[in-house]
Structures are given as structure tokens and as C-alpha cells.
Coordinates of C-alpha atoms and ligand atoms in Angstrom, one line a residue:
X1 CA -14.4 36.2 15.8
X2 CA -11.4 38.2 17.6
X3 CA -13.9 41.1 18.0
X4 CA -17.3 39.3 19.9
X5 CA -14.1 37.6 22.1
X6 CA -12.2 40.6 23.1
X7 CA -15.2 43.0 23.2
X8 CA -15.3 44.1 26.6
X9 CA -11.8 45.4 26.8
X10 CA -12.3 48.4 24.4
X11 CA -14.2 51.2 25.2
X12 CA -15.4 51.9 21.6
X13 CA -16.1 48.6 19.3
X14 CA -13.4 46.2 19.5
X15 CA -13.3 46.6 15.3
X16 CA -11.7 50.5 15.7
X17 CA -8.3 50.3 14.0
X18 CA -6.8 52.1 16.9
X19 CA -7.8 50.1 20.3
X20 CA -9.3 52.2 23.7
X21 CA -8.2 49.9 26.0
X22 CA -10.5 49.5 29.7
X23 CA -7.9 47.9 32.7
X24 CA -9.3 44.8 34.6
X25 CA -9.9 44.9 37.9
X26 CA -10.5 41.4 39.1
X27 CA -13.9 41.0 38.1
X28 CA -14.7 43.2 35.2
X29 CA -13.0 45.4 32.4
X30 CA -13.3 49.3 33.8
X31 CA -12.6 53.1 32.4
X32 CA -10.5 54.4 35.4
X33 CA -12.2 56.7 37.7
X34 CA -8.3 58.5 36.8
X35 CA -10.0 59.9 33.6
X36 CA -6.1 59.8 32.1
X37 CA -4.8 57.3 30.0
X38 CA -1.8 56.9 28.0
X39 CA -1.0 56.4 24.2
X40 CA 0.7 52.9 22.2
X41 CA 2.8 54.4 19.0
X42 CA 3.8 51.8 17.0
X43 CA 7.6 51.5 16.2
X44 CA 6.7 50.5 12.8
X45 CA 5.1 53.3 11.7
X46 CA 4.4 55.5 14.6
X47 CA 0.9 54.9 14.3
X48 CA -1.5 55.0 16.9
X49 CA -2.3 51.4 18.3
X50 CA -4.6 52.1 21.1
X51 CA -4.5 53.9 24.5
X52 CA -4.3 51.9 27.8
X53 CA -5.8 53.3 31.1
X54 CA -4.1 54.8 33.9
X55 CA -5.4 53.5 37.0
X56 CA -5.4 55.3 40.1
X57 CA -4.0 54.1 43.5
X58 CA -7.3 53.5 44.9
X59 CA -7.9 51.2 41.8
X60 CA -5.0 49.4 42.8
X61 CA -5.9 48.7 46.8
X62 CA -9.0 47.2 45.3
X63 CA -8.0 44.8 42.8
X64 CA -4.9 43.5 45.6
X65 CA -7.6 43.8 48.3
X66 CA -9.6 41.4 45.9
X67 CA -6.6 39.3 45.1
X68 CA -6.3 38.8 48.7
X69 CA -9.6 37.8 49.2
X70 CA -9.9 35.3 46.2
X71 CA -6.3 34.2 46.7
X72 CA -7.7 31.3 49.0
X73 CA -10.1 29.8 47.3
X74 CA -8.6 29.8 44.2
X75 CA -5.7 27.9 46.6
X76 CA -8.1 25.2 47.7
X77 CA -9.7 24.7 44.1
X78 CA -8.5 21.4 42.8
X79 CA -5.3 21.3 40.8
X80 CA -6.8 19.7 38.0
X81 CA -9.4 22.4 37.5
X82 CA -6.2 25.4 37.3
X83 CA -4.6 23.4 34.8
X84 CA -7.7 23.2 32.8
X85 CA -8.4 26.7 32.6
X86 CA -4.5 27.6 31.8
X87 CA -5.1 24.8 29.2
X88 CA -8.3 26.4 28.0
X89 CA -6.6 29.8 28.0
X90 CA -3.4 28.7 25.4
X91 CA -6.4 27.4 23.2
X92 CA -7.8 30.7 23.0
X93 CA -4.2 32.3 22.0
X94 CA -4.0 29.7 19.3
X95 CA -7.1 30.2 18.5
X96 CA -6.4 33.8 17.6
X97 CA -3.1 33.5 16.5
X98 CA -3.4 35.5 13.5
X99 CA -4.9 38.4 15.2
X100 CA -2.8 38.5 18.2
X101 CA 0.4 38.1 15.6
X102 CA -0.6 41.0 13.8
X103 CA -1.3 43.1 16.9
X104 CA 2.2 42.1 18.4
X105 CA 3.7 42.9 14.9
X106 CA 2.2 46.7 15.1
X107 CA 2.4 47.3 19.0
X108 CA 5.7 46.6 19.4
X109 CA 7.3 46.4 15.7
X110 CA 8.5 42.2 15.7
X111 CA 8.4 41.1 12.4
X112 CA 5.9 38.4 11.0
X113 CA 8.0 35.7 11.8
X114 CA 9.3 36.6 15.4
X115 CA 5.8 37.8 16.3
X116 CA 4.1 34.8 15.2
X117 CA 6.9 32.6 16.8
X118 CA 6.1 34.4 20.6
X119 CA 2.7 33.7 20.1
X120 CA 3.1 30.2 19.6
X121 CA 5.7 29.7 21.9
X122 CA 3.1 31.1 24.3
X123 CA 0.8 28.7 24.1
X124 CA 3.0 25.6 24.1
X125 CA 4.6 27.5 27.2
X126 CA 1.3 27.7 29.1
X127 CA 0.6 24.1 28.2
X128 CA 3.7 23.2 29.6
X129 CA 3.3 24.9 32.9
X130 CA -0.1 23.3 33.5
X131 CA 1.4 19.8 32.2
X132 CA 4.2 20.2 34.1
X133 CA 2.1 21.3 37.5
X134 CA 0.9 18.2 38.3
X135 CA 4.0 16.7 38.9
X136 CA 4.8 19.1 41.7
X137 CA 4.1 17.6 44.9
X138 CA 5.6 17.4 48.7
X139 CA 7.3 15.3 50.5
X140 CA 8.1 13.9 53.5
X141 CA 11.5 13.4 56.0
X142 CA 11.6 10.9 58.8
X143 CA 13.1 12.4 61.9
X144 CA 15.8 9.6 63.4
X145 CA 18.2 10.3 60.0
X146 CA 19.3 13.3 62.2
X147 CA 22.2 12.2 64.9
X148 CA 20.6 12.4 68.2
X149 CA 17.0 12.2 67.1
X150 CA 14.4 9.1 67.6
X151 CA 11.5 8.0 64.9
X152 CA 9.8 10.7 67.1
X153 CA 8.5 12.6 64.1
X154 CA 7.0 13.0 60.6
X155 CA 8.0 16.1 58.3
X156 CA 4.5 16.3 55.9
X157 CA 6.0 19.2 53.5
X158 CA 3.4 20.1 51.4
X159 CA 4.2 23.5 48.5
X160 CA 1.6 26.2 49.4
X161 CA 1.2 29.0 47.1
X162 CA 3.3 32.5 48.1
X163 CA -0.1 34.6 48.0
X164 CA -0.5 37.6 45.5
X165 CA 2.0 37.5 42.8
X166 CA 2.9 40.7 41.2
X167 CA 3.9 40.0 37.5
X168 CA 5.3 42.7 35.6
X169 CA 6.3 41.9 31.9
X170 CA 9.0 43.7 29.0
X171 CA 8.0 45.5 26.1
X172 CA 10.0 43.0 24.1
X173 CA 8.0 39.7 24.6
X174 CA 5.2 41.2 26.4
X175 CA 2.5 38.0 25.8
X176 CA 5.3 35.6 26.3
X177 CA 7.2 37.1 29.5
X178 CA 4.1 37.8 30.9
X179 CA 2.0 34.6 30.0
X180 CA 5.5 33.1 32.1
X181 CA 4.8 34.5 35.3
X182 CA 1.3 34.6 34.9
X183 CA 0.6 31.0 34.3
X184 CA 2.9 29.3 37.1
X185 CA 1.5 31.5 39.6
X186 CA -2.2 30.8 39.0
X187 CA -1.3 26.8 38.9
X188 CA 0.2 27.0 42.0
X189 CA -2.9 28.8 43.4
X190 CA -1.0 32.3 43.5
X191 CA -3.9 35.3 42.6
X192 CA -2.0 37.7 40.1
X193 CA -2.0 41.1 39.6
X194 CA -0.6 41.6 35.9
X195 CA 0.9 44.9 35.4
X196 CA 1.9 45.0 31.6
X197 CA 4.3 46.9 30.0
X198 CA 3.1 50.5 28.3
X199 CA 4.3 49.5 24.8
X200 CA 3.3 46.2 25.0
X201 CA 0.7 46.9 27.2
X202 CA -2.5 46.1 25.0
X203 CA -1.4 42.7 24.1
X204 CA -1.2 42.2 27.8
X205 CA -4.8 43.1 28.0
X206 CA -5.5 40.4 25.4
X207 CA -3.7 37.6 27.0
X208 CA -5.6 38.4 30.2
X209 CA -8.9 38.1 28.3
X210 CA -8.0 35.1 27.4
X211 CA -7.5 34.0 31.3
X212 CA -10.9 35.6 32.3
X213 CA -12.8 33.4 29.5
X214 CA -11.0 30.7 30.0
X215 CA -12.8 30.7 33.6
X216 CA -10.3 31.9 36.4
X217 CA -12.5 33.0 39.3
X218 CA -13.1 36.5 40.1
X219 CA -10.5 38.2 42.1
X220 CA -7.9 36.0 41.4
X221 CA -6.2 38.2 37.8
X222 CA -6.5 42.1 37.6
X223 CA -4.5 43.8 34.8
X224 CA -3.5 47.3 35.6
X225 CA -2.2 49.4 33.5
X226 CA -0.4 52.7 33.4
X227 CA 3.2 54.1 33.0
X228 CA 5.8 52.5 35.4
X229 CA 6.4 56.6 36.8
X230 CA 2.4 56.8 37.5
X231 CA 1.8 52.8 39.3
X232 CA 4.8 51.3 39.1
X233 CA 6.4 52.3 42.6
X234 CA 3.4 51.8 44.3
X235 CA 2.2 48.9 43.2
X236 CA 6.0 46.8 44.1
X237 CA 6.1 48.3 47.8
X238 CA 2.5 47.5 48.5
X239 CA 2.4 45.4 51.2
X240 CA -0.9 43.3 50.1
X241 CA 2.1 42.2 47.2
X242 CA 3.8 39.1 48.4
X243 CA 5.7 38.0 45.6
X244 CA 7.3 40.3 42.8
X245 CA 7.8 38.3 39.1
X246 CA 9.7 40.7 37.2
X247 CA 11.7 40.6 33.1
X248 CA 13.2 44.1 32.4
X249 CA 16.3 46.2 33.0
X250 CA 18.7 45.4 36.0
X251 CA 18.4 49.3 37.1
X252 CA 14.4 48.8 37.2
X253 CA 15.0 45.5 39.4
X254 CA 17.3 46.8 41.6
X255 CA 15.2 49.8 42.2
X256 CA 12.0 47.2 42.5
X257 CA 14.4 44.9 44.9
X258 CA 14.6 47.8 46.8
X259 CA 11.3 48.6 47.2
X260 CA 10.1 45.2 48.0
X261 CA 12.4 44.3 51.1
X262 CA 11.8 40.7 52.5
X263 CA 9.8 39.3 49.9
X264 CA 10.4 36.7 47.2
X265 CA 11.8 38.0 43.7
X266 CA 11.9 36.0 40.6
X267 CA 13.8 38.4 38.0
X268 CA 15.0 38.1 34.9
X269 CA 17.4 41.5 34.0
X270 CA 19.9 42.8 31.8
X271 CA 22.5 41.3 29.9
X272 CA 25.6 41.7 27.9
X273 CA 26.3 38.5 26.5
X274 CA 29.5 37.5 25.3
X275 CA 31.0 34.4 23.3
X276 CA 34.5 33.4 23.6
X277 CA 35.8 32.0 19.9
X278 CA 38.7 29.8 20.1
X279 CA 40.9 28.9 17.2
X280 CA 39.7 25.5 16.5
X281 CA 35.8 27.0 16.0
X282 CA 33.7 26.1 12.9
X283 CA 33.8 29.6 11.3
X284 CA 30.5 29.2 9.4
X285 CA 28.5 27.9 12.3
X286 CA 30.2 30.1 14.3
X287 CA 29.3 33.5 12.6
X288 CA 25.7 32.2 12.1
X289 CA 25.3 31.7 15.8
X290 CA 26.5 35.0 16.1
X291 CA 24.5 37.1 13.6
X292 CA 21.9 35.4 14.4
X293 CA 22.2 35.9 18.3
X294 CA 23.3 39.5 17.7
X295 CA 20.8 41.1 15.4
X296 CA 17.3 39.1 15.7
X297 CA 14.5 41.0 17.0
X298 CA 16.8 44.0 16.5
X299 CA 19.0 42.9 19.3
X300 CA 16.2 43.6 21.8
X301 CA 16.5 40.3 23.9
X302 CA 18.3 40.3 26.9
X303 CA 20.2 37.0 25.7
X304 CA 21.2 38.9 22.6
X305 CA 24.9 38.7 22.1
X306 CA 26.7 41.6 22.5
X307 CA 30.4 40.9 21.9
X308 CA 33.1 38.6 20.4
X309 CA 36.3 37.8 22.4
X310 CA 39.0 36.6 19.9
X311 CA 42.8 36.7 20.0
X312 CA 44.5 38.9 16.9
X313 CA 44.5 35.3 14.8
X314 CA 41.5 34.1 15.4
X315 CA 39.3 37.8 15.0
X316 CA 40.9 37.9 11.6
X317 CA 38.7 35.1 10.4
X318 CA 35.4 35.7 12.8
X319 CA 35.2 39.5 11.6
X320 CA 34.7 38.4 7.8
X321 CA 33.0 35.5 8.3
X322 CA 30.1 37.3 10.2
X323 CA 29.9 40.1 7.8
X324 CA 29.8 37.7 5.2
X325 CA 26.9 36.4 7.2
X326 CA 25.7 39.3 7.8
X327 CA 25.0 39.8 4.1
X328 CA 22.7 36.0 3.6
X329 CA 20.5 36.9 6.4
X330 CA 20.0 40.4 7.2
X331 CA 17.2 42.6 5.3
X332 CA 16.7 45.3 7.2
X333 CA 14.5 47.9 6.9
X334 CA 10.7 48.5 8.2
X335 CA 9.6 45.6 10.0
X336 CA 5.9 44.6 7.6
X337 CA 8.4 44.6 4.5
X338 CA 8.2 40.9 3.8
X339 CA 11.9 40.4 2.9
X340 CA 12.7 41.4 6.6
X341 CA 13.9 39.0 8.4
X342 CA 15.6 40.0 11.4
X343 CA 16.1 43.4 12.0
X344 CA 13.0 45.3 12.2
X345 CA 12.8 48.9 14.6
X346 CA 13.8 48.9 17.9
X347 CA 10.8 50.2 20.8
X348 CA 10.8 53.9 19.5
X349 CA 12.9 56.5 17.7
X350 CA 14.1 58.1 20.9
X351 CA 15.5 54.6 22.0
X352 CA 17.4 54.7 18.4
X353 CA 18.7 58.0 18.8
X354 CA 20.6 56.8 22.5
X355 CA 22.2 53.5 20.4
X356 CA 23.2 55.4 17.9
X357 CA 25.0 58.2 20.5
X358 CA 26.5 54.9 22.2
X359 CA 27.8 53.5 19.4
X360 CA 29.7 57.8 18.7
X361 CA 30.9 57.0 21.9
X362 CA 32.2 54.1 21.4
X363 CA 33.9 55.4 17.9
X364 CA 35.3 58.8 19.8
X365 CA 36.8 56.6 22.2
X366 CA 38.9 54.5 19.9
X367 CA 36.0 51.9 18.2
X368 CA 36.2 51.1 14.7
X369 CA 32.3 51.2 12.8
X370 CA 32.6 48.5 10.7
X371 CA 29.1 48.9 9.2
X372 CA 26.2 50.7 10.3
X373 CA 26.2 53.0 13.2
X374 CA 23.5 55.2 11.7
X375 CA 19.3 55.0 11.8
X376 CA 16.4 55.5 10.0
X377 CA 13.5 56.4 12.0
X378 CA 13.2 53.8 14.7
X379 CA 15.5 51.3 12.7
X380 CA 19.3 51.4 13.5
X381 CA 21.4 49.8 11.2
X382 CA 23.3 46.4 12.3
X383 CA 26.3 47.7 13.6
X384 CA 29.6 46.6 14.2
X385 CA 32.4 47.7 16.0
X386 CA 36.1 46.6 16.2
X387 CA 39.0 47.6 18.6
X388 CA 36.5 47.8 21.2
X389 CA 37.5 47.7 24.9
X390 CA 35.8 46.5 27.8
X391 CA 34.6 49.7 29.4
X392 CA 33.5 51.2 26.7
X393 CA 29.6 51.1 27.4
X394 CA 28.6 49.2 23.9
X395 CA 30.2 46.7 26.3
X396 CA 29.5 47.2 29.7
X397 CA 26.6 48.5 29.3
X398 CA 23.3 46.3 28.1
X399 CA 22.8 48.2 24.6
X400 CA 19.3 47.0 23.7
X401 CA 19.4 47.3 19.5
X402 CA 21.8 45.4 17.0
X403 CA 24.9 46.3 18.1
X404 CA 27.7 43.7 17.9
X405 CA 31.7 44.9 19.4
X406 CA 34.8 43.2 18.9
X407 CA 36.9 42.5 21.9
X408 CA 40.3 41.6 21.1
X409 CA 42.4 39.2 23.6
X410 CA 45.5 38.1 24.3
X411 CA 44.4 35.2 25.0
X412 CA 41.3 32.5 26.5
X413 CA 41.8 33.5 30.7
X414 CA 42.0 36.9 29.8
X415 CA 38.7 36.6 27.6
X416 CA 37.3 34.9 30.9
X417 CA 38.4 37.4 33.1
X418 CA 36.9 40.0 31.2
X419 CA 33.8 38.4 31.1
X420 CA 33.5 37.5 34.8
X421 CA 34.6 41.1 35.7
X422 CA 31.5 42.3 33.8
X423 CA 28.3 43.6 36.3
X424 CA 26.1 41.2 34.3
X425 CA 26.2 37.2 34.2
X426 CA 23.0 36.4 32.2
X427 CA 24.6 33.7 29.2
X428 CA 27.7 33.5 27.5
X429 CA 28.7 31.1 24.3
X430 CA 31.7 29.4 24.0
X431 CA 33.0 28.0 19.9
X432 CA 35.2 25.3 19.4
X433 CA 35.2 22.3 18.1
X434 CA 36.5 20.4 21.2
X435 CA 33.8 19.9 23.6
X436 CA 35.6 19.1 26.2
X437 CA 38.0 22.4 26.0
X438 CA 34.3 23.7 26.0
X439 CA 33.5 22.2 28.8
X440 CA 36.1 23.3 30.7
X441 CA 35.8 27.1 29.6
X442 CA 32.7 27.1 30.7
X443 CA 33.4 25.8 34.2
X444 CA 34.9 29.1 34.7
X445 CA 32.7 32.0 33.8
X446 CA 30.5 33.6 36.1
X447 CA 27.6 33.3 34.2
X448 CA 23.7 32.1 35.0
X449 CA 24.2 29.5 31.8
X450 CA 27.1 28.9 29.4
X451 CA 26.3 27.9 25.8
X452 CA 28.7 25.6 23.5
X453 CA 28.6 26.1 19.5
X454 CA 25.5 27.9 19.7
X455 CA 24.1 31.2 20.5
X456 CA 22.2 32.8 24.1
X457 CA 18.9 31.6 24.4
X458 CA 16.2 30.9 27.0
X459 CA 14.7 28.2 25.4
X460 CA 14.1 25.4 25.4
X461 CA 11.5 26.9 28.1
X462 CA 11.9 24.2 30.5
X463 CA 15.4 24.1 30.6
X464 CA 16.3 26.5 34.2
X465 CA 16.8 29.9 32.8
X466 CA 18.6 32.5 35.6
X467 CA 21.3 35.6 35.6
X468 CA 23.5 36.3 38.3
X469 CA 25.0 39.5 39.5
X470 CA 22.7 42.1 37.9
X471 CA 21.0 40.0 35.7
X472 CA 18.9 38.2 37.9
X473 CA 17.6 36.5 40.8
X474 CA 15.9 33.0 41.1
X475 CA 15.4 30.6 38.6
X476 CA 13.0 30.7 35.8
X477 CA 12.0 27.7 33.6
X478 CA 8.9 25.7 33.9
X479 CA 9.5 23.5 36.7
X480 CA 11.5 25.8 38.2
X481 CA 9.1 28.9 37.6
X482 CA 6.7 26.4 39.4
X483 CA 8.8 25.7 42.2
X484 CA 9.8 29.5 42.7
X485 CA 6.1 30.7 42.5
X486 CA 4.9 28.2 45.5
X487 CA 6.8 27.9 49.1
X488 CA 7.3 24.4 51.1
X489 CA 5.1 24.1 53.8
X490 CA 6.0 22.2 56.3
X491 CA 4.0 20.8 59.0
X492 CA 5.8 18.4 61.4
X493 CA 3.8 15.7 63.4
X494 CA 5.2 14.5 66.8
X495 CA 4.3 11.0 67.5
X496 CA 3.0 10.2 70.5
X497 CA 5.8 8.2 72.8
Ligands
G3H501 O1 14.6 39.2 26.6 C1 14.6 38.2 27.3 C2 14.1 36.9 26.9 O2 13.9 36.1 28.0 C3 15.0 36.2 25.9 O3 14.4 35.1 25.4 O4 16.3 34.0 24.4 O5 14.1 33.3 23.8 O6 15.0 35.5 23.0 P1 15.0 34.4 24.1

């Protein structure tokens, strides 16, 4: 049962519709000595989903000076027993699928389908990553390949883990983006502090349960909680921190990147996503890809796609043909409805309210509303917008909510240009029906990954995931999360002559 399992993270009976959550602090669930703690509304119906503890700074130096501590024995436990437990703990998500679905579904207002989908994604992630982990291994270099050197010595470069990894996860896939970080690091005998998101915050605690049963020692994964304002500063520019795994805005990474001078960063940031159609494009797949990339989960996934560059000819067909689309696949309305299927609420109503300002920007400046542009509550209508220009901010700006603008071009370089002139380079899509034209498109934008005839996506999960410019640093993907959450060691023997 859900409620015998996740127990000890409430304060009152785990069974209470609205959840008291305690933080974790590396060896047991806790009420902060803080006495404050902060409230979950759901998006879906404003209702209250549970509170989350604020923990002090004290609270903090203990778990990381616990971390610390525990980081090295976790590092000389045998691989096979990490994988085990990150294998035992995606049997326990699974397990409770159903509840954990339902909890993502209120907390942070997915619908059935896309919360349910992040939860199993999750587990096949973390079963991945601990799959995947025992294929990582060293290597060594023979000396005399060097001009001027003899057999004289032996490279033995072995990956050591970076230390104490400090994983901060997004409201909008808060299990899955933080299950992400979490997971490589343990595996490659990293301790973790977890620092979930607010909304989104109270799944995190779940998922870390499911790490504690699952048996990772004591010391080695603390989940603090509290608003980003209250912890967040001082937990990235601690110095017992020696790694920073972040998914959220590129202002909040630059400001963390900041803050944590000299020290490794995997981020994944903002985007703005663009897709090039040229005039030889399947129309039908074409507007599918885009709907669908535009407007699921709201448009609250930093691959969403955020607008079409078309010449005059070719936006004459793409326009239609995605409102047509528009009208097959989008219910929208509250996000439990059962006939919604891809637009539910965005975070909150106050984070409606700045969309829907954007998008009166956008119109005031010369935008067209083709549909939309208004909200109900936390729900903003699928929106889209015509005659839009680069700087407008629905465009150079990450708008995070189903907002889709129409970029007219003269033609395919000046699409790229526009494109590569943007501050993001997260993903892009390219449509045609010649690959090859494709191909070479996509050899010239400025982007972490280029997609052809189909829409921005992370997944597969181990294929390498990365932004550049403001959307990112490092590489993310399952080897390469591995790779990026451990550091070659090498340790050079000189033969005796
Ligand atoms: O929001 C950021 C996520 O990494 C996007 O993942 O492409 O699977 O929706 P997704």
C-alpha cells in the first residue's frame, strides 16, 4: 500500500488528502527546526496538495556535511550493488504507478496520459542508467605514441565520481528530471543532495522514498526542500557542493553558473524552438509534428516548439493545415476532464496571466491572434500568432504555455540566420521531404540537436541531449549523464628503466 510505503514523509497519516510533507536529511525524514514551510496549490483546481518544509541553513551544512562523509564509501561500494538499488528503486515507482500518476496529475496539473507517461518513462530511465553503468570503465594510454617519448610509462585512467552532486529539478517533469540527475550520480558513486522544485516538490519527496527503501546508505541522498529565494542561493555557492545538475530557466542557470565558479555544470535551460518548413514538406505530417510539439503539456517543455519559419508560399499551406490539426487533437479545458488530451493548465494562474500579456504584446506590436490569446483560470487557450517578427518576445523569449508564432521569410538562409541569431540553441526541426536538403539545413544552425520531419524531443533518453548558448551546458543522455557525473582519473605509472 502507497500509504505503509511512504509513511514517514508526512507529518500527519500519509492517507490525509492534502500531504504535510517532512524534508530528508540523509538519514531520516525531519520537521525543520525552521518551523515554516510552504504550500503546493494545484493548477488544476487550486487545491491544496500538501505543504513542503523549509529548511534552514544549518539543515543544509548537515545533510552536505553528511554527504561528504558518506560520499566515500558509497564510492568504494561495488558497482553492482548501486545498480541494484537504482534497479530496486524504479521497481518501487512502477510499483506505485497509479498513485504517483495521480499525485503528478494534481501537483502539477499533467493530464492522465502525460503524467502517467513521466512516470513510466522514469522507471525505464533509471533502469537504463544502472544498465548502462556497467559499461562505463577506464582506460589506458601507452606513453611512446607521443613523438619524443619511450615505453617509459602507463596511463591507468580510471572515472572517479565528482563528489557531492547538487541536483535541482523543474516543476514540469519534476520525478523524471530529477530521477535524471539523481540516478547517474549515485551509480557513479556521487552522494546527492536533491533539492526539488516547490510545485513539484512533493513528488520529489516520493521519488526519494523510493531511493531510501530501495537501500542507498545513509548520508549519501538528502532532499531539501524550500522556495528557491529561501535555499536556493545558498545551497549552489556552498562550497561542500562539487557538482551542480540543473533543468530550469536559462536566467536561473546563469545566475546558478554564477554562483558556482569553477565547478562542473550539467544544465539543461531554456528554449525557443523553431522548425524551418520548406516547400517540398508533407503538410499533414508536418502540422501534426507541430501541434503536437507546440501545445502538449501546455507548451511547458523546454523542447516545445515555439515558431514556424515559412516563406509567403509555403505559410499559406502550414497555417491551415495546423489549425485544421489543431481541431483533431486539441480538447482543451481542465486537465482531469477525460477528453483532454493535450492542453491542460499551465503551473499557476499568475503564470497565465504573464502569457496572455505576452501574447497583447505581441498583437500591439503588429501580431495577428489567429485563435486563442485568452485564459480561463490557469488554462490559456492554444494560441496562434501570425505576422510575427523575431524580436518580438513570443519569439525571443522562452514563452512557457501553448503559444505557437508565425515567422514569415524570404527565404531558407534567412530562416537560418534568424534562428542562429536567437540567445537560445536548444533543438530545432527541419520538414521536407528531401533528406538530404535536410541534412544539409541542419549542418548550419546553431543548435544543441536538429530534428528532420519530426518534432523537438529529448527522447529517446539515451540519445545525447544538450543546448548551447543559453540553453545549456554539458551533455545529458544516459551514457553521457554517466560520463558527465564522474571525472577521469588518471594515475600514471613510470616504469622502472
Ligand atoms: O522540459 C524539458 C524536457 O527535458 C523536455 O523533455 O522533450 O521529453 O518533453 P521532452
Amino acid at each position: 500500500m502507497p500509504a505503509d510505503f511512504f509513511n514517514d514523509i508526512t507529518v500527519q497519516p500519509h492517507t490525509d488528502s492534502s500531504l504535510a510533507c517532512k524534508y530528508f536529511d540523509g538519514k531520516a525524514w525531519q520537521v525543520s527546526r525552521s518551523g515554516k514551510t510552504v504550500s503546493v496549490m494545484s493548477p488544476a483546481d487550486a487545491s491544496l496538495v500538501g505543504t513542503l518544509q523549509i529548511v534552514t541553513h544549518e539543515e543544509i551544512d548537515e545533510a552536505l556535511l553528511k554527504a561528504k562523509k558518506a560520499q566515500i564509501a558509497w564510492e568504494h561500494t561495488p558497482l553492482h550493488a548501486r545498480v541494484k538499488i537504482v534497479h530496486l528503486a524504479s521497481d518501487w515507482i512502477r510499483q506505485f504507478e497509479e498513485y504517483l500518476t495521480a499525485l503528478l496529475m494534481r501537483e502539477v496539473g499533467k493530464t492522465h496520459d502525460d503524467a502517467k507517461s513521466e512516470i513510466l518513462r522514469t522507471a525505464d530511465l533509471m533502469d537504463y542508467f544502472a544498465d548502462e553503468a556497467q559499461s562505463i570503465k577506464g582506460e589506458t594510454l601507452d606513453s611512446d605514441n607521443f613523438p619524443g617519448f619511450d615505453k617509459g610509462r602507463i596511463a591507468l585512467i580510471e572515472r572517479a565520481a565528482q563528489g557531492v552532486v547538487l541536483c535541482i529539478a523543474p516543476f514540469n517533469y519534476p520525478i523524471n528530471l530529477a530521477a535524471s540527475k539523481i540516478a547517474p550520480a549515485l551509480l557513479m558513486g556521487n552522494a546527492v543532495v536533491f533539492k526539488p522544485p516547490t510545485q513539484g516538490g512533493i513528488i520529489g519527496v516520493h521519488l526519494t522514498q523510493a531511493f531510501v527503501k530501495a537501500g542507498v546508505p545513509e548520508g549519501v541522498i538528502s532532499c531539501l526542500t524550500g522556495g528557491g529565494a529561501e535555499i536556493g542561493e545558498y545551497l549552489v555557492s556552498h562550497p561542500m557542493v562539487d557538482m551542480v545538475a540543473f533543468t530550469g530557466s536559462s536566467e536561473t542557470g546563469v545566475a546558478i553558473a554564477s554562483k558556482a565558479p569553477m565547478k562542473p555544470l550539467l544544465f539543461e535551460c531554456g528554449g525557443n524552438n523553431p522548425s524551418i518548413v520548406l516547400p517540398d514538406a508533407d503538410m499533414m505530417l508536418t502540422a501534426r509534428e507541430i501541434v503536437k510539439g507546440s501545445f502538449s503539456y501546455a507548451g511547458q517543455r523546454c523542447t516545445a516548439i515555439k515558431y514556424v519559419l515559412a516563406t509567403p508560399e509555403v505559410m499559406e499551406k502550414v497555417i491551415p493545415t495546423v489549425e485544421k490539426t489543431m481541431d483533431e487533437l486539441i480538447h482543451e479545458g481542465d486537465s482531469r476532464s477525460p477528453e483532454t488530451k493535450m492542453v491542460g493548465p499551465v503551473v499557476s494562474e499568475k503564470v497565465a496571466q504573464e502569457i496572455v500579456d505576452v501574447i497583447e504584446e505581441a498583437r500591439i506590436q503588429g501580431g495577428v491572434v489567429l485563435r486563442g490569446g485568452t485564459r480561463k483560470g490557469a488554462v490559456v487557450s492554444a494560441t496562434l500568432l501570425s505576422n510575427v517578427t523575431p524580436s518580438m518576445r513570443v519569439v525571443s523569449c522562452e514563452i512557457f504555455g501553448p503559444v505557437l508564432s508565425f515567422v514569415t521569410v524570404k527565404d531558407t538562409a534567412e530562416a537560418v540566420s534568424i534562428i542562429n541569431g536567437s540567445t537560445y540553441g536548444l533543438q530545432a526541426s527541419v520538414f521536407t521531404k528531401d533528406e538530404g536538403t535536410g541534412l544539409v539545413v541542419a549542418g548550419t544552425l546553431n543548435t544543441g540537436t536538429v530534428q528532420i520531419n519530426g518534432s523537438p524531443q529529448r527522447g529517446p533518453d539515451h540519445f545525447p541531449f544538450l543546448g548551447i548558448k543559453h540553453s545549456g551546458v554539458g551533455v545529458q543522455g544516459v551514457r553521457y549523464s554517466l560520463e558527465a557525473m564522474s571525472r577521469l582519473r588518471p594515475i600514471v605509472i613510470n616504469k622502472p628503466s
